[in-house]
PDB file of N, CA and C in Angstrom:
ATOM      1  N   MET A   1      80.010 -13.312 173.730  1.00 72.00           N
ATOM      2  CA  MET A   1      79.608 -13.956 172.491  1.00 72.00           C
ATOM      3  C   MET A   1      78.156 -13.633 172.146  1.00 72.00           C
ATOM      4  N   THR A   2      77.281 -13.564 173.155  1.00 76.00           N
ATOM      5  CA  THR A   2      75.889 -13.236 172.880  1.00 76.00           C
ATOM      6  C   THR A   2      75.752 -11.805 172.380  1.00 76.00           C
ATOM      7  N   ARG A   3      76.650 -10.946 172.816  1.00 80.00           N
ATOM      8  CA  ARG A   3      76.612  -9.564 172.368  1.00 80.00           C
ATOM      9  C   ARG A   3      76.950  -9.469 170.882  1.00 80.00           C
ATOM     10  N   PHE A   4      77.774 -10.382 170.416  1.00 74.00           N
ATOM     11  CA  PHE A   4      78.146 -10.413 169.003  1.00 74.00           C
ATOM     12  C   PHE A   4      76.935 -10.746 168.132  1.00 74.00           C
ATOM     13  N   PHE A   5      76.060 -11.633 168.611  1.00 74.00           N
ATOM     14  CA  PHE A   5      74.873 -12.019 167.848  1.00 74.00           C
ATOM     15  C   PHE A   5      73.759 -10.971 167.915  1.00 74.00           C
ATOM     16  N   GLU A   6      73.891  -9.995 168.795  1.00 81.00           N
ATOM     17  CA  GLU A   6      72.893  -8.939 168.917  1.00 81.00           C
ATOM     18  C   GLU A   6      73.238  -7.700 168.097  1.00 81.00           C
ATOM     19  N   THR A   7      74.280  -7.761 167.319  1.00 84.00           N
ATOM     20  CA  THR A   7      74.678  -6.606 166.513  1.00 84.00           C
ATOM     21  C   THR A   7      73.717  -6.415 165.348  1.00 84.00           C
ATOM     22  N   LYS A   8      73.828  -5.230 164.714  1.00 83.00           N
ATOM     23  CA  LYS A   8      72.965  -4.931 163.569  1.00 83.00           C
ATOM     24  C   LYS A   8      73.233  -5.881 162.409  1.00 83.00           C
ATOM     25  N   PHE A   9      74.465  -6.361 162.319  1.00 82.00           N
ATOM     26  CA  PHE A   9      74.806  -7.280 161.237  1.00 82.00           C
ATOM     27  C   PHE A   9      73.942  -8.537 161.308  1.00 82.00           C
ATOM     28  N   PHE A  10      73.821  -9.128 162.472  1.00 81.00           N
ATOM     29  CA  PHE A  10      73.044 -10.361 162.618  1.00 81.00           C
ATOM     30  C   PHE A  10      71.545 -10.098 162.663  1.00 81.00           C
ATOM     31  N   ARG A  11      71.149  -8.929 163.113  1.00 84.00           N
ATOM     32  CA  ARG A  11      69.721  -8.646 163.211  1.00 84.00           C
ATOM     33  C   ARG A  11      69.114  -8.153 161.908  1.00 84.00           C
ATOM     34  N   HIS A  12      69.896  -7.447 161.076  1.00 87.00           N
ATOM     35  CA  HIS A  12      69.330  -6.841 159.877  1.00 87.00           C
ATOM     36  C   HIS A  12      69.993  -7.316 158.592  1.00 87.00           C
ATOM     37  N   PHE A  13      71.314  -7.204 158.530  1.00 90.00           N
ATOM     38  CA  PHE A  13      72.010  -7.462 157.274  1.00 90.00           C
ATOM     39  C   PHE A  13      72.007  -8.940 156.900  1.00 90.00           C
ATOM     40  N   LEU A  14      72.296  -9.816 157.815  1.00 89.00           N
ATOM     41  CA  LEU A  14      72.364 -11.249 157.508  1.00 89.00           C
ATOM     42  C   LEU A  14      71.009 -11.814 157.069  1.00 89.00           C
ATOM     43  N   PRO A  15      69.890 -11.525 157.740  1.00 90.00           N
ATOM     44  CA  PRO A  15      68.606 -12.021 157.225  1.00 90.00           C
ATOM     45  C   PRO A  15      68.262 -11.458 155.846  1.00 90.00           C
ATOM     46  N   PHE A  16      68.637 -10.197 155.606  1.00 93.00           N
ATOM     47  CA  PHE A  16      68.384  -9.602 154.301  1.00 93.00           C
ATOM     48  C   PHE A  16      69.188 -10.311 153.219  1.00 93.00           C
ATOM     49  N   MET A  17      70.447 -10.585 153.464  1.00 92.00           N
ATOM     50  CA  MET A  17      71.285 -11.270 152.475  1.00 92.00           C
ATOM     51  C   MET A  17      70.795 -12.702 152.241  1.00 92.00           C
ATOM     52  N   ILE A  18      70.365 -13.367 153.278  1.00 93.00           N
ATOM     53  CA  ILE A  18      69.823 -14.720 153.115  1.00 93.00           C
ATOM     54  C   ILE A  18      68.570 -14.668 152.244  1.00 93.00           C
ATOM     55  N   LEU A  19      67.743 -13.665 152.446  1.00 93.00           N
ATOM     56  CA  LEU A  19      66.535 -13.513 151.641  1.00 93.00           C
ATOM     57  C   LEU A  19      66.874 -13.227 150.181  1.00 93.00           C
ATOM     58  N   VAL A  20      67.819 -12.338 149.932  1.00 93.00           N
ATOM     59  CA  VAL A  20      68.167 -11.970 148.556  1.00 93.00           C
ATOM     60  C   VAL A  20      68.830 -13.133 147.837  1.00 93.00           C
ATOM     61  N   ILE A  21      69.824 -13.734 148.446  1.00 93.00           N
ATOM     62  CA  ILE A  21      70.559 -14.825 147.792  1.00 93.00           C
ATOM     63  C   ILE A  21      69.692 -16.078 147.709  1.00 93.00           C
ATOM     64  N   GLY A  22      68.990 -16.405 148.782  1.00 91.00           N
ATOM     65  CA  GLY A  22      68.108 -17.567 148.765  1.00 91.00           C
ATOM     66  C   GLY A  22      66.962 -17.385 147.791  1.00 91.00           C
ATOM     67  N   GLY A  23      66.447 -16.162 147.677  1.00 92.00           N
ATOM     68  CA  GLY A  23      65.373 -15.889 146.736  1.00 92.00           C
ATOM     69  C   GLY A  23      65.808 -16.063 145.302  1.00 92.00           C
ATOM     70  N   SER A  24      67.046 -15.709 145.011  1.00 92.00           N
ATOM     71  CA  SER A  24      67.522 -15.877 143.637  1.00 92.00           C
ATOM     72  C   SER A  24      67.611 -17.353 143.266  1.00 92.00           C
ATOM     73  N   PHE A  25      68.036 -18.190 144.187  1.00 91.00           N
ATOM     74  CA  PHE A  25      68.067 -19.628 143.907  1.00 91.00           C
ATOM     75  C   PHE A  25      66.652 -20.195 143.771  1.00 91.00           C
ATOM     76  N   TYR A  26      65.733 -19.669 144.547  1.00 90.00           N
ATOM     77  CA  TYR A  26      64.343 -20.121 144.483  1.00 90.00           C
ATOM     78  C   TYR A  26      63.718 -19.749 143.141  1.00 90.00           C
ATOM     79  N   ILE A  27      63.969 -18.531 142.678  1.00 91.00           N
ATOM     80  CA  ILE A  27      63.447 -18.090 141.381  1.00 91.00           C
ATOM     81  C   ILE A  27      64.091 -18.873 140.255  1.00 91.00           C
ATOM     82  N   GLN A  28      65.335 -19.258 140.427  1.00 91.00           N
ATOM     83  CA  GLN A  28      66.035 -20.037 139.408  1.00 91.00           C
ATOM     84  C   GLN A  28      65.324 -21.369 139.162  1.00 91.00           C
ATOM     85  N   GLN A  29      64.764 -21.964 140.194  1.00 88.00           N
ATOM     86  CA  GLN A  29      64.044 -23.223 140.033  1.00 88.00           C
ATOM     87  C   GLN A  29      62.790 -23.030 139.179  1.00 88.00           C
ATOM     88  N   PHE A  30      62.089 -21.923 139.352  1.00 85.00           N
ATOM     89  CA  PHE A  30      60.914 -21.652 138.532  1.00 85.00           C
ATOM     90  C   PHE A  30      61.300 -21.404 137.084  1.00 85.00           C
ATOM     91  N   ALA A  31      62.406 -20.716 136.865  1.00 87.00           N
ATOM     92  CA  ALA A  31      62.858 -20.468 135.494  1.00 87.00           C
ATOM     93  C   ALA A  31      63.265 -21.768 134.822  1.00 87.00           C
ATOM     94  N   ARG A  32      63.823 -22.680 135.558  1.00 89.00           N
ATOM     95  CA  ARG A  32      64.233 -23.965 135.003  1.00 89.00           C
ATOM     96  C   ARG A  32      63.012 -24.762 134.535  1.00 89.00           C
ATOM     97  N   VAL A  33      61.927 -24.685 135.266  1.00 85.00           N
ATOM     98  CA  VAL A  33      60.697 -25.381 134.871  1.00 85.00           C
ATOM     99  C   VAL A  33      60.181 -24.824 133.548  1.00 85.00           C
ATOM    100  N   LYS A  34      60.301 -23.527 133.362  1.00 82.00           N
ATOM    101  CA  LYS A  34      59.840 -22.893 132.126  1.00 82.00           C
ATOM    102  C   LYS A  34      60.561 -23.474 130.918  1.00 82.00           C
ATOM    103  N   PHE A  35      61.856 -23.663 131.017  1.00 84.00           N
ATOM    104  CA  PHE A  35      62.618 -24.181 129.889  1.00 84.00           C
ATOM    105  C   PHE A  35      62.534 -25.695 129.784  1.00 84.00           C
ATOM    106  N   LYS A  36      62.269 -26.354 130.883  1.00 85.00           N
ATOM    107  CA  LYS A  36      62.178 -27.811 130.867  1.00 85.00           C
ATOM    108  C   LYS A  36      60.953 -28.275 130.086  1.00 85.00           C
ATOM    109  N   TYR A  37      59.838 -27.599 130.246  1.00 82.00           N
ATOM    110  CA  TYR A  37      58.592 -28.020 129.619  1.00 82.00           C
ATOM    111  C   TYR A  37      58.250 -27.198 128.372  1.00 82.00           C
ATOM    112  N   ARG A  38      59.224 -26.540 127.778  1.00 80.00           N
ATOM    113  CA  ARG A  38      58.963 -25.696 126.620  1.00 80.00           C
ATOM    114  C   ARG A  38      58.557 -26.507 125.393  1.00 80.00           C
ATOM    115  N   ASN A  39      59.124 -27.686 125.187  1.00 81.00           N
ATOM    116  CA  ASN A  39      58.905 -28.454 123.969  1.00 81.00           C
ATOM    117  C   ASN A  39      57.722 -29.410 124.042  1.00 81.00           C
ATOM    118  N   ILE A  40      56.937 -29.338 125.079  1.00 80.00           N
ATOM    119  CA  ILE A  40      55.776 -30.213 125.204  1.00 80.00           C
ATOM    120  C   ILE A  40      54.671 -29.701 124.283  1.00 80.00           C
ATOM    121  N   THR A  41      54.033 -30.621 123.574  1.00 80.00           N
ATOM    122  CA  THR A  41      52.985 -30.254 122.627  1.00 80.00           C
ATOM    123  C   THR A  41      51.753 -29.748 123.367  1.00 80.00           C
ATOM    124  N   THR A  42      51.249 -28.628 122.919  1.00 80.00           N
ATOM    125  CA  THR A  42      50.024 -28.084 123.490  1.00 80.00           C
ATOM    126  C   THR A  42      48.907 -28.220 122.465  1.00 80.00           C
ATOM    127  N   TYR A  43      47.697 -28.269 122.953  1.00 82.00           N
ATOM    128  CA  TYR A  43      46.542 -28.431 122.085  1.00 82.00           C
ATOM    129  C   TYR A  43      45.648 -27.213 122.208  1.00 82.00           C
ATOM    130  N   ASP A  44      45.137 -26.781 121.080  1.00 86.00           N
ATOM    131  CA  ASP A  44      44.212 -25.664 121.058  1.00 86.00           C
ATOM    132  C   ASP A  44      42.798 -26.223 120.915  1.00 86.00           C
ATOM    133  N   ALA A  45      41.902 -25.799 121.761  1.00 85.00           N
ATOM    134  CA  ALA A  45      40.538 -26.333 121.750  1.00 85.00           C
ATOM    135  C   ALA A  45      39.822 -26.016 120.443  1.00 85.00           C
ATOM    136  N   LYS A  46      40.085 -24.864 119.869  1.00 85.00           N
ATOM    137  CA  LYS A  46      39.418 -24.501 118.613  1.00 85.00           C
ATOM    138  C   LYS A  46      39.848 -25.427 117.485  1.00 85.00           C
ATOM    139  N   ASP A  47      41.130 -25.796 117.465  1.00 86.00           N
ATOM    140  CA  ASP A  47      41.602 -26.718 116.430  1.00 86.00           C
ATOM    141  C   ASP A  47      40.972 -28.097 116.588  1.00 86.00           C
ATOM    142  N   LEU A  48      40.827 -28.552 117.825  1.00 85.00           N
ATOM    143  CA  LEU A  48      40.224 -29.860 118.060  1.00 85.00           C
ATOM    144  C   LEU A  48      38.747 -29.867 117.668  1.00 85.00           C
ATOM    145  N   VAL A  49      38.056 -28.773 117.899  1.00 85.00           N
ATOM    146  CA  VAL A  49      36.643 -28.684 117.512  1.00 85.00           C
ATOM    147  C   VAL A  49      36.512 -28.778 116.003  1.00 85.00           C
ATOM    148  N   GLU A  50      37.384 -28.087 115.284  1.00 85.00           N
ATOM    149  CA  GLU A  50      37.331 -28.144 113.820  1.00 85.00           C
ATOM    150  C   GLU A  50      37.745 -29.516 113.301  1.00 85.00           C
ATOM    151  N   LYS A  51      38.740 -30.116 113.934  1.00 87.00           N
ATOM    152  CA  LYS A  51      39.259 -31.398 113.463  1.00 87.00           C
ATOM    153  C   LYS A  51      38.225 -32.509 113.615  1.00 87.00           C
ATOM    154  N   TYR A  52      37.559 -32.569 114.755  1.00 87.00           N
ATOM    155  CA  TYR A  52      36.613 -33.647 115.025  1.00 87.00           C
ATOM    156  C   TYR A  52      35.168 -33.249 114.754  1.00 87.00           C
ATOM    157  N   ASP A  53      34.949 -32.074 114.221  1.00 84.00           N
ATOM    158  CA  ASP A  53      33.624 -31.583 113.853  1.00 84.00           C
ATOM    159  C   ASP A  53      32.639 -31.687 115.024  1.00 84.00           C
ATOM    160  N   ILE A  54      33.012 -31.095 116.128  1.00 83.00           N
ATOM    161  CA  ILE A  54      32.186 -31.110 117.332  1.00 83.00           C
ATOM    162  C   ILE A  54      31.183 -29.964 117.248  1.00 83.00           C
ATOM    163  N   LYS A  55      29.933 -30.287 117.495  1.00 84.00           N
ATOM    164  CA  LYS A  55      28.873 -29.279 117.442  1.00 84.00           C
ATOM    165  C   LYS A  55      28.671 -28.678 118.828  1.00 84.00           C
ATOM    166  N   LYS A  56      28.570 -27.378 118.874  1.00 81.00           N
ATOM    167  CA  LYS A  56      28.299 -26.701 120.129  1.00 81.00           C
ATOM    168  C   LYS A  56      26.802 -26.679 120.387  1.00 81.00           C
ATOM    169  N   LYS A  57      26.441 -26.731 121.654  1.00 83.00           N
ATOM    170  CA  LYS A  57      25.037 -26.589 122.001  1.00 83.00           C
ATOM    171  C   LYS A  57      24.619 -25.139 121.796  1.00 83.00           C
ATOM    172  N   LYS A  58      23.372 -24.975 121.379  1.00 87.00           N
ATOM    173  CA  LYS A  58      22.856 -23.627 121.204  1.00 87.00           C
ATOM    174  C   LYS A  58      22.637 -23.007 122.580  1.00 87.00           C
ATOM    175  N   LEU A  59      23.082 -21.795 122.741  1.00 92.00           N
ATOM    176  CA  LEU A  59      22.881 -21.109 124.006  1.00 92.00           C
ATOM    177  C   LEU A  59      21.417 -20.719 124.143  1.00 92.00           C
ATOM    178  N   THR A  60      20.848 -21.014 125.292  1.00 92.00           N
ATOM    179  CA  THR A  60      19.451 -20.662 125.526  1.00 92.00           C
ATOM    180  C   THR A  60      19.393 -19.353 126.295  1.00 92.00           C
ATOM    181  N   THR A  61      18.419 -18.571 125.976  1.00 95.00           N
ATOM    182  CA  THR A  61      18.246 -17.294 126.658  1.00 95.00           C
ATOM    183  C   THR A  61      17.282 -17.465 127.819  1.00 95.00           C
ATOM    184  N   LEU A  62      17.234 -16.461 128.629  1.00 95.00           N
ATOM    185  CA  LEU A  62      16.342 -16.482 129.779  1.00 95.00           C
ATOM    186  C   LEU A  62      14.881 -16.493 129.341  1.00 95.00           C
ATOM    187  N   GLU A  63      14.587 -15.817 128.265  1.00 95.00           N
ATOM    188  CA  GLU A  63      13.213 -15.780 127.764  1.00 95.00           C
ATOM    189  C   GLU A  63      12.762 -17.155 127.273  1.00 95.00           C
ATOM    190  N   GLU A  64      13.656 -17.905 126.613  1.00 93.00           N
ATOM    191  CA  GLU A  64      13.312 -19.254 126.154  1.00 93.00           C
ATOM    192  C   GLU A  64      13.037 -20.181 127.332  1.00 93.00           C
ATOM    193  N   GLU A  65      13.844 -20.077 128.364  1.00 93.00           N
ATOM    194  CA  GLU A  65      13.615 -20.895 129.555  1.00 93.00           C
ATOM    195  C   GLU A  65      12.300 -20.511 130.228  1.00 93.00           C
ATOM    196  N   TYR A  66      11.990 -19.245 130.229  1.00 94.00           N
ATOM    197  CA  TYR A  66      10.725 -18.805 130.813  1.00 94.00           C
ATOM    198  C   TYR A  66       9.541 -19.379 130.043  1.00 94.00           C
ATOM    199  N   GLU A  67       9.636 -19.418 128.736  1.00 92.00           N
ATOM    200  CA  GLU A  67       8.552 -19.980 127.923  1.00 92.00           C
ATOM    201  C   GLU A  67       8.356 -21.464 128.227  1.00 92.00           C
ATOM    202  N   LYS A  68       9.437 -22.181 128.466  1.00 90.00           N
ATOM    203  CA  LYS A  68       9.318 -23.602 128.820  1.00 90.00           C
ATOM    204  C   LYS A  68       8.632 -23.767 130.175  1.00 90.00           C
ATOM    205  N   LEU A  69       9.022 -22.949 131.137  1.00 89.00           N
ATOM    206  CA  LEU A  69       8.473 -23.071 132.483  1.00 89.00           C
ATOM    207  C   LEU A  69       7.053 -22.533 132.587  1.00 89.00           C
ATOM    208  N   LYS A  70       6.681 -21.649 131.700  1.00 90.00           N
ATOM    209  CA  LYS A  70       5.338 -21.079 131.736  1.00 90.00           C
ATOM    210  C   LYS A  70       4.281 -22.137 131.452  1.00 90.00           C
ATOM    211  N   ASP A  71       4.611 -23.124 130.649  1.00 86.00           N
ATOM    212  CA  ASP A  71       3.657 -24.173 130.297  1.00 86.00           C
ATOM    213  C   ASP A  71       3.510 -25.239 131.383  1.00 86.00           C
ATOM    214  N   LEU A  72       4.401 -25.294 132.330  1.00 87.00           N
ATOM    215  CA  LEU A  72       4.322 -26.305 133.384  1.00 87.00           C
ATOM    216  C   LEU A  72       3.242 -25.944 134.396  1.00 87.00           C
ATOM    217  N   ASP A  73       2.586 -26.974 134.897  1.00 85.00           N
ATOM    218  CA  ASP A  73       1.557 -26.781 135.913  1.00 85.00           C
ATOM    219  C   ASP A  73       2.214 -26.969 137.275  1.00 85.00           C
ATOM    220  N   ILE A  74       2.463 -25.877 137.970  1.00 83.00           N
ATOM    221  CA  ILE A  74       3.160 -25.971 139.253  1.00 83.00           C
ATOM    222  C   ILE A  74       2.207 -25.943 140.445  1.00 83.00           C
ATOM    223  N   ASP A  75       0.909 -25.840 140.187  1.00 87.00           N
ATOM    224  CA  ASP A  75      -0.049 -25.797 141.283  1.00 87.00           C
ATOM    225  C   ASP A  75      -0.505 -27.184 141.716  1.00 87.00           C
ATOM    226  N   ASN A  76      -0.521 -28.133 140.823  1.00 88.00           N
ATOM    227  CA  ASN A  76      -0.973 -29.483 141.144  1.00 88.00           C
ATOM    228  C   ASN A  76       0.239 -30.408 141.207  1.00 88.00           C
ATOM    229  N   TRP A  77       0.639 -30.733 142.412  1.00 85.00           N
ATOM    230  CA  TRP A  77       1.770 -31.629 142.585  1.00 85.00           C
ATOM    231  C   TRP A  77       1.546 -32.482 143.817  1.00 85.00           C
ATOM    232  N   GLU A  78       2.292 -33.546 143.894  1.00 88.00           N
ATOM    233  CA  GLU A  78       2.182 -34.466 145.015  1.00 88.00           C
ATOM    234  C   GLU A  78       3.581 -34.713 145.566  1.00 88.00           C
ATOM    235  N   ASN A  79       3.692 -34.651 146.872  1.00 86.00           N
ATOM    236  CA  ASN A  79       4.973 -34.872 147.514  1.00 86.00           C
ATOM    237  C   ASN A  79       5.201 -36.378 147.649  1.00 86.00           C
ATOM    238  N   ILE A  80       6.169 -36.919 146.948  1.00 84.00           N
ATOM    239  CA  ILE A  80       6.458 -38.348 146.968  1.00 84.00           C
ATOM    240  C   ILE A  80       7.790 -38.550 147.674  1.00 84.00           C
ATOM    241  N   ARG A  81       7.744 -39.389 148.700  1.00 84.00           N
ATOM    242  CA  ARG A  81       8.959 -39.652 149.462  1.00 84.00           C
ATOM    243  C   ARG A  81       9.753 -40.755 148.775  1.00 84.00           C
ATOM    244  N   ILE A  82      11.035 -40.507 148.565  1.00 85.00           N
ATOM    245  CA  ILE A  82      11.898 -41.534 147.989  1.00 85.00           C
ATOM    246  C   ILE A  82      12.672 -42.198 149.119  1.00 85.00           C
ATOM    247  N   PRO A  83      13.072 -43.446 148.942  1.00 87.00           N
ATOM    248  CA  PRO A  83      13.789 -44.132 150.017  1.00 87.00           C
ATOM    249  C   PRO A  83      15.200 -43.578 150.183  1.00 87.00           C
ATOM    250  N   ARG A  84      15.631 -43.588 151.421  1.00 88.00           N
ATOM    251  CA  ARG A  84      17.007 -43.186 151.704  1.00 88.00           C
ATOM    252  C   ARG A  84      17.935 -44.335 151.326  1.00 88.00           C
ATOM    253  N   PRO A  85      19.220 -44.072 151.146  1.00 88.00           N
ATOM    254  CA  PRO A  85      20.126 -45.132 150.685  1.00 88.00           C
ATOM    255  C   PRO A  85      20.164 -46.349 151.607  1.00 88.00           C
ATOM    256  N   TRP A  86      19.954 -46.169 152.898  1.00 88.00           N
ATOM    257  CA  TRP A  86      20.033 -47.298 153.819  1.00 88.00           C
ATOM    258  C   TRP A  86      18.680 -47.979 154.029  1.00 88.00           C
ATOM    259  N   GLU A  87      17.619 -47.454 153.450  1.00 86.00           N
ATOM    260  CA  GLU A  87      16.295 -48.048 153.604  1.00 86.00           C
ATOM    261  C   GLU A  87      15.985 -48.999 152.459  1.00 86.00           C
ATOM    262  N   ASP A  88      15.087 -49.928 152.750  1.00 84.00           N
ATOM    263  CA  ASP A  88      14.620 -50.855 151.722  1.00 84.00           C
ATOM    264  C   ASP A  88      13.555 -50.140 150.893  1.00 84.00           C
ATOM    265  N   PRO A  89      13.703 -50.098 149.559  1.00 79.00           N
ATOM    266  CA  PRO A  89      12.740 -49.350 148.739  1.00 79.00           C
ATOM    267  C   PRO A  89      11.324 -49.916 148.783  1.00 79.00           C
ATOM    268  N   ASN A  90      11.174 -51.177 149.130  1.00 80.00           N
ATOM    269  CA  ASN A  90       9.841 -51.785 149.152  1.00 80.00           C
ATOM    270  C   ASN A  90       9.060 -51.436 150.414  1.00 80.00           C
ATOM    271  N   ASN A  91       9.731 -51.027 151.471  1.00 78.00           N
ATOM    272  CA  ASN A  91       9.068 -50.773 152.745  1.00 78.00           C
ATOM    273  C   ASN A  91       8.735 -49.302 152.977  1.00 78.00           C
ATOM    274  N   VAL A  92       9.013 -48.446 152.034  1.00 69.00           N
ATOM    275  CA  VAL A  92       8.767 -47.020 152.217  1.00 69.00           C
ATOM    276  C   VAL A  92       7.334 -46.711 151.823  1.00 69.00           C
ATOM    277  N   SER A  93       6.611 -46.056 152.743  1.00 68.00           N
ATOM    278  CA  SER A  93       5.229 -45.668 152.433  1.00 68.00           C
ATOM    279  C   SER A  93       5.208 -44.188 152.077  1.00 68.00           C
ATOM    280  N   ASN A  94       4.278 -43.838 151.198  1.00 59.00           N
ATOM    281  CA  ASN A  94       4.198 -42.437 150.754  1.00 59.00           C
ATOM    282  C   ASN A  94       3.359 -41.632 151.689  1.00 59.00           C
TER     283      ASN A  94
END
């Protein structure tokens, strides 16, 4: 009986057929989802922006950000310790 299970049929053909037939049933489930959710309303972001008159932020360039940072004084600063979540804020010394 063990010799029967060692044949090419059980080693090659049967796993291949299980893969082919089982794979077709597996793919069928994905196809069913496609048709199940076909009638659900979808929303387009561009339509919603026009409908509610949403304003987009102006994109800033790297040069504009550089101009903002150029005016900051980065040489004069003080290191201030903030309290940790488990510490009392009144007992923290700088």
